[in-house]
Structure formats: structure tokens, C-alpha cells
Short mmCIF file of C-alpha atoms in Angstrom, two decimals:
data_model
loop_
_atom_site.label_atom_id
_atom_site.label_comp_id
_atom_site.label_asym_id
_atom_site.label_seq_id
_atom_site.Cartn_x
_atom_site.Cartn_y
_atom_site.Cartn_z
CA MET A 1 -10.24 -12.78 11.82
CA ASP A 2 -11.54 -14.17 8.55
CA VAL A 3 -11.54 -12.57 5.15
CA GLY A 4 -15.07 -11.62 4.06
CA ARG A 5 -16.40 -9.78 1.03
CA ALA A 6 -14.14 -7.82 -1.30
CA PHE A 7 -15.05 -4.64 -3.16
CA LEU A 8 -13.19 -2.92 -5.97
CA ILE A 9 -15.19 0.20 -6.68
CA ARG A 10 -14.97 3.70 -8.07
CA CYS A 11 -15.66 6.54 -5.68
CA PRO A 12 -17.77 9.10 -7.58
CA GLU A 13 -16.14 12.40 -8.53
CA ASP A 14 -16.29 15.20 -5.95
CA GLU A 15 -17.01 12.93 -3.00
CA ASP A 16 -14.68 13.04 -0.02
CA LEU A 17 -12.65 9.83 -0.02
CA VAL A 18 -12.74 9.12 3.73
CA LYS A 19 -16.45 9.93 4.03
CA PHE A 20 -17.22 7.78 0.99
CA VAL A 21 -15.47 4.75 2.49
CA GLU A 22 -17.18 5.32 5.85
CA ASP A 23 -20.62 5.53 4.24
CA PHE A 24 -19.86 2.53 2.08
CA ALA A 25 -18.80 0.45 5.08
CA ARG A 26 -21.82 1.56 7.11
CA LYS A 27 -24.30 0.74 4.36
CA ASN A 28 -22.71 -2.64 3.71
CA GLY A 29 -22.38 -3.66 7.34
CA ILE A 30 -18.59 -3.73 7.32
CA ASN A 31 -17.33 -3.30 10.89
CA ALA A 32 -13.71 -4.18 10.22
CA GLY A 33 -11.56 -4.24 7.14
CA ILE A 34 -8.77 -2.75 5.16
CA VAL A 35 -8.79 -0.02 2.52
CA ASN A 36 -6.43 0.72 -0.36
CA ALA A 37 -6.97 3.37 -2.99
CA ILE A 38 -5.26 5.09 -5.91
CA GLY A 39 -6.43 7.86 -8.23
CA THR A 40 -6.39 11.66 -8.15
CA LEU A 41 -7.39 13.89 -5.24
CA LYS A 42 -8.11 17.60 -5.17
CA ASN A 43 -7.65 19.99 -2.26
CA ALA A 44 -6.48 17.39 0.19
CA ARG A 45 -5.94 18.16 3.86
CA LEU A 46 -3.32 16.01 5.55
CA GLY A 47 -2.43 15.67 9.22
CA TYR A 48 0.75 15.14 11.20
CA PHE A 49 0.14 14.05 14.78
CA ASN A 50 1.97 16.34 17.19
CA LYS A 51 2.60 14.18 20.22
CA GLU A 52 3.43 17.10 22.53
CA LYS A 53 0.26 19.01 21.65
CA GLY A 54 -1.84 15.86 21.41
CA LYS A 55 -3.43 16.95 18.14
CA TYR A 56 -2.96 16.90 14.39
CA GLU A 57 -1.13 19.72 12.63
CA GLU A 58 -2.81 20.29 9.31
CA ILE A 59 -1.22 20.51 5.88
CA ASP A 60 -3.36 21.96 3.07
CA ILE A 61 -2.62 20.84 -0.46
CA ARG A 62 -4.39 23.04 -3.03
CA GLY A 63 -5.12 21.67 -6.48
CA TYR A 64 -4.91 18.24 -8.07
CA ARG A 65 -2.51 15.53 -6.94
CA GLU A 66 -2.04 11.94 -7.97
CA LEU A 67 -3.14 9.72 -5.10
CA LEU A 68 -0.04 7.52 -5.05
CA SER A 69 -1.21 5.41 -2.14
CA ALA A 70 -4.04 5.48 0.32
CA MET A 71 -3.58 2.77 2.91
CA GLY A 72 -5.84 2.25 5.86
CA ASN A 73 -8.38 0.35 7.85
CA ILE A 74 -11.99 0.19 9.00
CA SER A 75 -12.95 -0.41 12.62
CA LEU A 76 -15.38 0.91 15.23
CA LYS A 77 -15.22 4.06 17.34
CA ASN A 78 -18.05 4.89 19.73
CA GLY A 79 -20.00 2.04 18.16
CA ASP A 80 -19.90 3.54 14.67
CA VAL A 81 -17.73 2.83 11.64
CA PHE A 82 -14.44 4.72 11.61
CA VAL A 83 -11.99 4.84 8.71
CA HIS A 84 -8.29 5.62 9.19
CA ILE A 85 -6.28 6.35 6.05
CA HIS A 86 -2.73 7.58 5.42
CA ALA A 87 -2.03 9.00 1.97
CA VAL A 88 0.90 9.92 -0.27
CA LEU A 89 0.24 12.46 -3.03
CA GLY A 90 2.30 13.43 -6.09
CA ASP A 91 2.43 16.60 -8.18
CA ARG A 92 3.28 17.06 -11.87
CA GLU A 93 7.02 16.81 -11.25
CA GLY A 94 6.51 13.70 -9.15
CA ASN A 95 7.21 15.53 -5.88
CA THR A 96 5.46 13.81 -3.00
CA VAL A 97 3.72 14.89 0.17
CA GLY A 98 1.89 12.74 2.67
CA GLY A 99 0.10 12.44 5.97
CA HIS A 100 -3.01 11.27 7.78
CA LEU A 101 -5.84 11.88 5.30
CA ILE A 102 -8.23 14.35 6.95
CA GLU A 103 -10.12 15.21 3.79
CA GLY A 104 -9.73 15.25 0.03
CA LYS A 105 -12.17 15.29 -2.86
CA VAL A 106 -11.92 12.57 -5.43
CA PHE A 107 -11.31 13.34 -9.09
CA VAL A 108 -10.57 9.67 -9.80
CA GLY A 109 -10.83 7.18 -6.95
CA GLU A 110 -10.29 3.45 -7.35
CA VAL A 111 -10.95 1.91 -3.98
CA PHE A 112 -10.37 -1.59 -2.65
CA VAL A 113 -12.17 -2.63 0.52
CA LEU A 114 -11.62 -6.03 2.11
CA GLU A 115 -14.04 -7.00 4.85
CA LEU A 116 -12.69 -8.78 7.92
CA ARG A 117 -15.04 -10.84 10.07
CA GLY A 118 -14.71 -12.06 13.61
CA GLU A 119 -14.01 -10.32 16.86
CA LYS A 120 -15.15 -6.71 17.24
CA LEU A 121 -12.35 -4.20 16.68
CA GLU A 122 -13.12 -1.05 18.65
CA ARG A 123 -11.06 2.09 19.23
CA ILE A 124 -10.82 3.26 22.83
CA LYS A 125 -9.68 6.69 24.00
CA GLU A 126 -6.05 6.58 25.08
CA GLY A 127 -4.66 10.04 25.83
CA SER A 128 -5.64 12.14 22.85
CA LEU A 129 -5.96 9.23 20.41
CA TYR A 130 -8.50 6.49 19.80
CA LEU A 131 -6.66 3.19 19.48
CA TRP A 132 -7.30 -0.54 19.53
CA PRO A 133 -6.03 -2.47 22.55
CA PRO A 134 -2.40 -3.37 21.81
CA TYR A 135 -1.81 -6.94 20.67
CA ARG A 136 0.25 -7.89 23.72
CA GLU A 137 -2.49 -7.17 26.20
CA LYS A 138 -5.02 -9.30 24.42
CA HIS A 139 -3.08 -12.55 24.44
CA MET B 1 -16.91 -9.75 -5.11
CA ASP B 2 -15.22 -12.75 -3.56
CA VAL B 3 -11.57 -13.28 -2.82
CA GLY B 4 -10.03 -15.86 -5.14
CA ARG B 5 -6.48 -17.11 -5.57
CA ALA B 6 -3.50 -15.29 -4.08
CA PHE B 7 -0.03 -15.06 -5.60
CA LEU B 8 3.18 -13.87 -3.98
CA ILE B 9 5.75 -14.02 -6.74
CA ARG B 10 9.02 -12.60 -7.94
CA CYS B 11 8.98 -10.69 -11.20
CA PRO B 12 12.13 -11.69 -13.12
CA GLU B 13 14.89 -9.11 -13.50
CA ASP B 14 14.65 -6.75 -16.48
CA GLU B 15 10.95 -7.33 -17.08
CA ASP B 16 8.65 -4.32 -17.10
CA LEU B 17 6.56 -4.46 -13.91
CA VAL B 18 3.22 -3.42 -15.42
CA LYS B 19 3.60 -5.68 -18.45
CA PHE B 20 4.62 -8.58 -16.22
CA VAL B 21 1.50 -8.25 -14.07
CA GLU B 22 -0.70 -7.93 -17.16
CA ASP B 23 0.80 -11.06 -18.73
CA PHE B 24 0.56 -12.90 -15.44
CA ALA B 25 -3.10 -12.01 -15.03
CA ARG B 26 -3.90 -12.90 -18.63
CA LYS B 27 -2.20 -16.29 -18.42
CA ASN B 28 -3.88 -17.10 -15.12
CA GLY B 29 -7.35 -15.96 -16.12
CA ILE B 30 -7.49 -13.13 -13.58
CA ASN B 31 -10.02 -10.54 -14.77
CA ALA B 32 -10.17 -8.52 -11.57
CA GLY B 33 -7.88 -8.16 -8.61
CA ILE B 34 -5.48 -6.04 -6.68
CA VAL B 35 -1.71 -5.69 -6.97
CA ASN B 36 0.91 -4.63 -4.44
CA ALA B 37 4.64 -4.70 -5.04
CA ILE B 38 7.93 -3.67 -3.47
CA GLY B 39 11.50 -4.02 -4.69
CA THR B 40 13.84 -1.98 -6.89
CA LEU B 41 13.02 -0.42 -10.26
CA LYS B 42 15.34 0.99 -12.90
CA ASN B 43 14.56 3.73 -15.42
CA ALA B 44 10.98 4.23 -14.37
CA ARG B 45 8.61 6.49 -16.25
CA LEU B 46 5.87 8.03 -14.14
CA GLY B 47 2.78 9.97 -15.17
CA TYR B 48 0.81 12.88 -13.75
CA PHE B 49 -2.63 13.25 -15.28
CA ASN B 50 -3.11 16.79 -16.59
CA LYS B 51 -6.86 17.33 -16.42
CA GLU B 52 -6.83 20.38 -18.72
CA LYS B 53 -4.84 18.64 -21.46
CA GLY B 54 -6.58 15.31 -20.88
CA LYS B 55 -3.30 13.39 -20.92
CA TYR B 56 -0.44 12.24 -18.76
CA GLU B 57 2.64 14.40 -18.32
CA GLU B 58 5.64 12.12 -18.11
CA ILE B 59 8.38 12.09 -15.50
CA ASP B 60 11.52 10.12 -16.37
CA ILE B 61 13.55 8.69 -13.50
CA ARG B 62 16.97 7.48 -14.64
CA GLY B 63 18.80 4.85 -12.64
CA TYR B 64 17.87 2.60 -9.75
CA ARG B 65 15.22 3.47 -7.19
CA GLU B 66 13.76 1.52 -4.30
CA LEU B 67 10.17 0.67 -5.15
CA LEU B 68 8.66 1.89 -1.89
CA SER B 69 5.11 1.06 -2.87
CA ALA B 70 3.31 -0.07 -5.96
CA MET B 71 -0.43 -0.12 -5.37
CA GLY B 72 -2.96 -0.94 -8.00
CA ASN B 73 -5.64 -3.07 -9.53
CA ILE B 74 -6.52 -5.42 -12.37
CA SER B 75 -9.69 -5.05 -14.41
CA LEU B 76 -10.81 -5.16 -18.05
CA LYS B 77 -10.48 -2.58 -20.81
CA ASN B 78 -11.73 -3.34 -24.30
CA GLY B 79 -12.24 -6.92 -23.15
CA ASP B 80 -8.58 -7.44 -22.24
CA VAL B 81 -6.73 -7.38 -18.93
CA PHE B 82 -5.62 -3.90 -17.87
CA VAL B 83 -3.35 -3.13 -14.91
CA HIS B 84 -3.35 0.27 -13.20
CA ILE B 85 -0.52 0.93 -10.74
CA HIS B 86 0.65 4.01 -8.83
CA ALA B 87 4.18 3.93 -7.49
CA VAL B 88 6.42 5.73 -5.01
CA LEU B 89 10.19 5.47 -5.54
CA GLY B 90 13.11 6.32 -3.26
CA ASP B 91 16.72 7.27 -3.96
CA ARG B 92 19.85 6.68 -1.88
CA GLU B 93 19.11 9.62 0.41
CA GLY B 94 15.52 8.47 0.85
CA ASN B 95 14.12 11.24 -1.37
CA THR B 96 10.87 10.15 -2.93
CA VAL B 97 9.14 10.65 -6.25
CA GLY B 98 5.89 9.14 -7.45
CA GLY B 99 3.18 8.92 -10.06
CA HIS B 100 1.14 6.67 -12.28
CA LEU B 101 3.52 3.87 -13.28
CA ILE B 102 3.87 3.99 -17.06
CA GLU B 103 6.93 1.76 -17.24
CA GLY B 104 9.84 0.59 -15.16
CA LYS B 105 12.19 -2.37 -15.36
CA VAL B 106 12.47 -4.61 -12.36
CA PHE B 107 15.77 -5.19 -10.61
CA VAL B 108 14.00 -6.83 -7.66
CA GLY B 109 10.23 -7.19 -7.79
CA GLU B 110 8.17 -8.89 -5.09
CA VAL B 111 4.60 -8.87 -6.29
CA PHE B 112 1.35 -9.73 -4.54
CA VAL B 113 -1.71 -10.38 -6.69
CA LEU B 114 -5.10 -11.11 -5.15
CA GLU B 115 -7.76 -12.36 -7.52
CA LEU B 116 -11.31 -11.06 -7.12
CA ARG B 117 -14.19 -13.08 -8.53
CA GLY B 118 -17.72 -12.08 -9.34
CA GLU B 119 -19.20 -9.35 -11.48
CA LYS B 120 -17.18 -8.17 -14.48
CA LEU B 121 -15.23 -4.98 -13.83
CA GLU B 122 -14.77 -3.13 -17.12
CA ARG B 123 -13.29 0.29 -17.89
CA ILE B 124 -15.37 2.50 -20.17
CA LYS B 125 -14.14 5.62 -21.98
CA GLU B 126 -15.17 8.71 -20.08
CA GLY B 127 -13.63 11.87 -21.54
CA SER B 128 -9.95 11.06 -21.92
CA LEU B 129 -9.87 8.34 -19.26
CA TYR B 130 -11.05 4.74 -19.03
CA LEU B 131 -12.93 4.29 -15.77
CA TRP B 132 -15.30 1.89 -14.05
CA PRO B 133 -18.89 3.03 -13.59
CA PRO B 134 -19.00 5.01 -10.35
CA TYR B 135 -20.36 3.15 -7.34
CA ARG B 136 -23.40 5.42 -6.91
CA GLU B 137 -24.82 4.71 -10.33
CA LYS B 138 -24.67 0.98 -9.90
CA HIS B 139 -26.78 0.73 -6.74
CA MET C 1 -1.67 -19.91 -2.89
CA ASP C 2 -4.82 -19.57 -0.82
CA VAL C 3 -5.81 -16.79 1.49
CA GLY C 4 -5.69 -17.88 5.12
CA ARG C 5 -6.25 -16.02 8.37
CA ALA C 6 -6.36 -12.23 8.54
CA PHE C 7 -5.13 -10.08 11.42
CA LEU C 8 -5.73 -6.39 12.02
CA ILE C 9 -3.76 -5.60 15.15
CA ARG C 10 -2.03 -2.86 17.04
CA CYS C 11 1.70 -3.18 17.54
CA PRO C 12 2.46 -2.09 21.12
CA GLU C 13 4.30 1.20 21.61
CA ASP C 14 8.10 1.07 21.56
CA GLU C 15 8.32 -2.25 19.77
CA ASP C 16 10.29 -2.44 16.54
CA LEU C 17 7.79 -2.84 13.69
CA VAL C 18 9.72 -5.42 11.66
CA LYS C 19 10.64 -7.52 14.71
CA PHE C 20 7.04 -7.36 15.94
CA VAL C 21 5.68 -8.71 12.66
CA GLU C 22 8.36 -11.42 12.57
CA ASP C 23 7.55 -12.54 16.11
CA PHE C 24 3.85 -12.39 15.40
CA ALA C 25 4.20 -14.53 12.27
CA ARG C 26 6.46 -17.01 14.05
CA LYS C 27 4.11 -17.41 17.01
CA ASN C 28 1.08 -17.81 14.76
CA GLY C 29 2.69 -20.23 12.34
CA ILE C 30 2.50 -17.87 9.37
CA ASN C 31 5.12 -18.90 6.80
CA ALA C 32 3.91 -16.68 3.96
CA GLY C 33 1.78 -13.61 3.79
CA ILE C 34 1.54 -9.93 3.19
CA VAL C 35 1.88 -6.99 5.58
CA ASN C 36 0.50 -3.46 5.44
CA ALA C 37 0.81 -0.91 8.22
CA ILE C 38 0.15 2.73 8.99
CA GLY C 39 0.78 4.78 12.14
CA THR C 40 3.70 6.74 13.56
CA LEU C 41 7.32 5.59 13.78
CA LYS C 42 10.19 7.04 15.79
CA ASN C 43 13.88 6.90 14.93
CA ALA C 44 13.49 4.87 11.79
CA ARG C 45 16.45 3.49 9.86
CA LEU C 46 15.85 3.05 6.16
CA GLY C 47 17.96 1.32 3.53
CA TYR C 48 18.76 1.90 -0.13
CA PHE C 49 20.28 -1.10 -1.83
CA ASN C 50 23.54 -0.14 -3.54
CA LYS C 51 23.87 -2.62 -6.38
CA GLU C 52 27.57 -1.90 -6.99
CA LYS C 53 28.54 -2.41 -3.34
CA GLY C 54 26.03 -5.22 -2.83
CA LYS C 55 24.76 -3.76 0.42
CA TYR C 56 22.28 -1.35 1.89
CA GLU C 57 23.20 2.28 2.43
CA GLU C 58 21.52 3.45 5.61
CA ILE C 59 19.40 6.53 6.14
CA ASP C 60 18.73 7.55 9.74
CA ILE C 61 15.56 9.47 10.47
CA ARG C 62 15.60 10.98 13.97
CA GLY C 63 12.31 11.78 15.69
CA TYR C 64 8.68 11.04 14.97
CA ARG C 65 7.32 10.51 11.47
CA GLU C 66 3.90 9.53 10.21
CA LEU C 67 4.12 6.03 8.78
CA LEU C 68 2.40 6.80 5.48
CA SER C 69 2.74 3.30 4.14
CA ALA C 70 4.49 0.12 5.12
CA MET C 71 4.11 -2.50 2.43
CA GLY C 72 5.70 -5.89 2.53
CA ASN C 73 5.63 -9.61 2.78
CA ILE C 74 6.39 -12.63 4.95
CA SER C 75 8.31 -15.64 3.68
CA LEU C 76 11.08 -17.98 4.80
CA LYS C 77 14.85 -17.46 4.89
CA ASN C 78 17.12 -20.18 6.24
CA GLY C 79 13.99 -21.99 7.39
CA ASP C 80 12.84 -19.14 9.64
CA VAL C 81 10.26 -16.40 9.16
CA PHE C 82 11.58 -13.33 7.35
CA VAL C 83 9.71 -10.05 6.94
CA HIS C 84 10.51 -7.59 4.13
CA ILE C 85 8.94 -4.13 4.40
CA HIS C 86 9.36 -0.90 2.44
CA ALA C 87 8.16 2.27 4.15
CA VAL C 88 7.32 5.88 3.34
CA LEU C 89 7.46 8.39 6.21
CA GLY C 90 6.13 11.95 6.50
CA ASP C 91 7.16 14.88 8.68
CA ARG C 92 5.08 17.77 10.02
CA GLU C 93 5.17 19.65 6.70
CA GLY C 94 4.22 16.50 4.83
CA ASN C 95 7.73 16.01 3.41
CA THR C 96 8.35 12.37 2.68
CA VAL C 97 11.29 10.00 2.90
CA GLY C 98 11.35 6.28 2.23
CA GLY C 99 13.32 3.09 1.89
CA HIS C 100 13.70 -0.50 2.95
CA LEU C 101 12.63 -0.55 6.61
CA ILE C 102 15.64 -1.73 8.63
CA GLU C 103 14.29 -0.64 11.99
CA GLY C 104 11.84 1.78 13.54
CA LYS C 105 10.07 1.94 16.87
CA VAL C 106 6.32 2.17 16.89
CA PHE C 107 4.51 5.06 18.50
CA VAL C 108 1.25 4.02 16.84
CA GLY C 109 1.22 0.93 14.65
CA GLU C 110 -1.88 -0.44 12.96
CA VAL C 111 -0.83 -3.61 11.21
CA PHE C 112 -2.63 -5.82 8.73
CA VAL C 113 -1.29 -9.34 8.16
CA LEU C 114 -2.84 -11.68 5.61
CA GLU C 115 -1.72 -15.27 5.76
CA LEU C 116 -1.09 -17.12 2.49
CA ARG C 117 -1.19 -20.91 2.47
CA GLY C 118 0.18 -23.39 -0.01
CA GLU C 119 3.59 -23.92 -1.50
CA LYS C 120 6.60 -22.96 0.63
CA LEU C 121 8.06 -19.57 -0.27
CA GLU C 122 11.77 -19.55 0.60
CA ARG C 123 14.45 -16.96 -0.05
CA ILE C 124 17.68 -18.27 -1.53
CA LYS C 125 21.01 -16.43 -1.64
CA GLU C 126 21.53 -14.83 -5.04
CA GLY C 127 24.59 -12.58 -5.13
CA SER C 128 24.27 -10.39 -2.07
CA LEU C 129 20.49 -10.70 -1.78
CA TYR C 130 18.09 -13.38 -0.58
CA LEU C 131 15.33 -13.76 -3.15
CA TRP C 132 12.56 -16.13 -4.15
CA PRO C 133 13.01 -18.07 -7.37
CA PRO C 134 11.74 -15.84 -10.19
CA TYR C 135 8.28 -16.67 -11.50
CA ARG C 136 9.50 -17.61 -14.97
CA GLU C 137 11.75 -20.41 -13.78
CA LYS C 138 9.05 -22.08 -11.77
CA HIS C 139 6.52 -22.56 -14.56
#
């Protein structure tokens, strides 16, 4: 794929980080890309994928946490933009907690989005997950 | 914004990581960009922003830690280059600690800087923080 | 350096993440670049570099962990592609552990590779590590 537009933007306070990036991508016609963010999140909900149960176990983090890293990507799922982010959070002693970012409101959110252009990148249902075709099968 | 020059460089031993990236950006005329780094830091000082007090609480980490992730950005503050990095560190058992990177000397520092070109990205005082205008207000 | 091709790909299940990225870079003629990944790893082995002993202490993580962040780079070592990744992992309570990623099999692996073109970036033996020349000496 080719590198397209780049965006370094501030997510407004009280917006959900994942929803914000999804809306942003949708409005700007970004169908594939990567996302990085730092800042502060409040009341985050994280997920751990339980392979046996085929679903995410949820971890609720009450209060404010430094968003130490949010790393993820933008692709398509059922024809619509889908954002997948994993996050690591830190408390006032520096203790960390992390998981798949299900939700979390932004106090401060500094977000980098890099658009990728080229072939369509679409998630397909595979068991209980939506995944891209693995690299090996495509080449 | 548009993607500009890319730099994958080694920060010399004993230099402060944040100061190094700021100097590097200043000398290379980079007014906006992103930063990623891995390596080993010694005697890092991390911050947790206390919203009530409007200031960072500091967390001192003595000794050597793996720099598991340093994620951040470059923009302007008072007309000069300003670097904002959040870091996660690991000890010899893999225990992690993280926060806003206030300072930390590099033992090994492998730094990626990606320049972004286009509109000026400037931090403005907002309460006790310096932040970019939120995305919503600009569009 | 200049930004080259970009790849957002899925590492097939059961492949080792570091080996996969090395093979991928080798096959695609990528001699320098950056790597980011999220997903789920199983049976990861992490390293903490012990400066006194000049070698990595190893931390074995049995079972499945969310791959919260994998951050790293691609360069050359002894003329061949070498991938250096630091990782942070999370368990079902969100507890985190991290280090230099020695090995780890992918359950789900969503990998971003950004090629960098230009000057050759080669690791040279320096004590017990292989490192790039520090930035200061080159300019």
C-alpha cells in the first residue's frame, strides 16, 4: 500500500476515543490506516480475548489514567470503517494496565492517523473474530 | 498534513531522550511530527497529570529499565519546538511502569521521527495545560 | 530517509512474530523500516538486557496474552535483515509485562511495516550489543 494523508489532531474532551477515530476516518474517506494516540483517558473499558469462550472479558478502569500508548489500525468490516486499538494505561504511581480498547472517554487525546491507500483491507468473520486474510494466503 | 522526511536514528548514550528529540527537530526544521522509540533508559522521571491540582505528580524510577515504548509527537509551543512523549518501562522481571516522560537518560535509544508538513500545529494554554485546538472547532 | 512502501498485514497463526517480520522484510527487499503490531501472542519470551553481564535475562510468559504494543524497527546486521521489537503484553485482568521480544507465537497478529529508503542502516558490534552509529558521530 502507499502512504496517504497524515493527521495529528486533538480529540475533543469527553468523546470516546475509538468512536472519534471511526467517525474521523469515515468523514475523511480513510478506509485503511494506522492510529497512535497518547493523552489521558477516563473510565476506560478494556478487553481480553478469551479464546475458549470466543469473546472478550471486560476490565473496567474507573477514574483518570494516563494513556501511555494507543496503537491500532483502520480497516473495513461489513463495508464500514472499523478501528482496532490496544491501549496501555498508567495511574498516579505509574502502575499500568492494558487491553483491547473497548471504550474510554478522552480528557486529553493527541491522535495520529496515517492513511494507507491501495488494496481494500476488509475483515472477514473467522470463528468469533473478524480478521484480515492472513498474509500467506494472499501471495 | 503530508508526510515529510523520516529519520531512524540512535540517540547517543547519556543524552536525555526528550531533549535529544527536541534538539534534533529544531536543528532539522521539523515543526510537526511523530516520535517512536525503544531501547533502555536510566533514571527516568515519569509524570501523572493530577487534574485537581493542575500539575504533574512525579514518579522517579532509579536504575536501568527497558524502554518498551515511547510514543509521542512534535509540535510548537510559544513558537518553539515541543516534544510530548509517553513511555512504558520494564524491569528485569518484566514488571512495567509508565507515564508522561519528563526525563530519562538513554543507555540505548533507537528513535523514529516522521516529519509532518502543512498547517502549523501550535499548543495554546488551556487551564494548566498547553493543547492544540480540538479537532471539532477547526472544521 | 524517505518513506517507502507501507504494509498492513496479518501474520498467520502460529508463526513467530519476529521471524515473520524478518522473512517479510527479506522477501520484500526492505532494508530499513519501522514495525508496529497488536494482537494476541502465546508463549512469549521477553528479554531484559543486563548491562553488567552483557546479555539478556529471559522472562517466559506461558499462555495467551494480548499484545498491547509491539514497537520496533528493521535494519541490517551482518548484511542481513534484523528486526528489533519491544513488546508489552496484557493478561485477563489487564496486568502487563514487557521486554525485548525474543520470541512469541501469534494467535492474532496485525502488523504494520513502513519501509524507509535512503542511506544504509547497519548495526555494528559495540561491546555486547549490535547498534547503529550514534547520531552525533554521523553529523
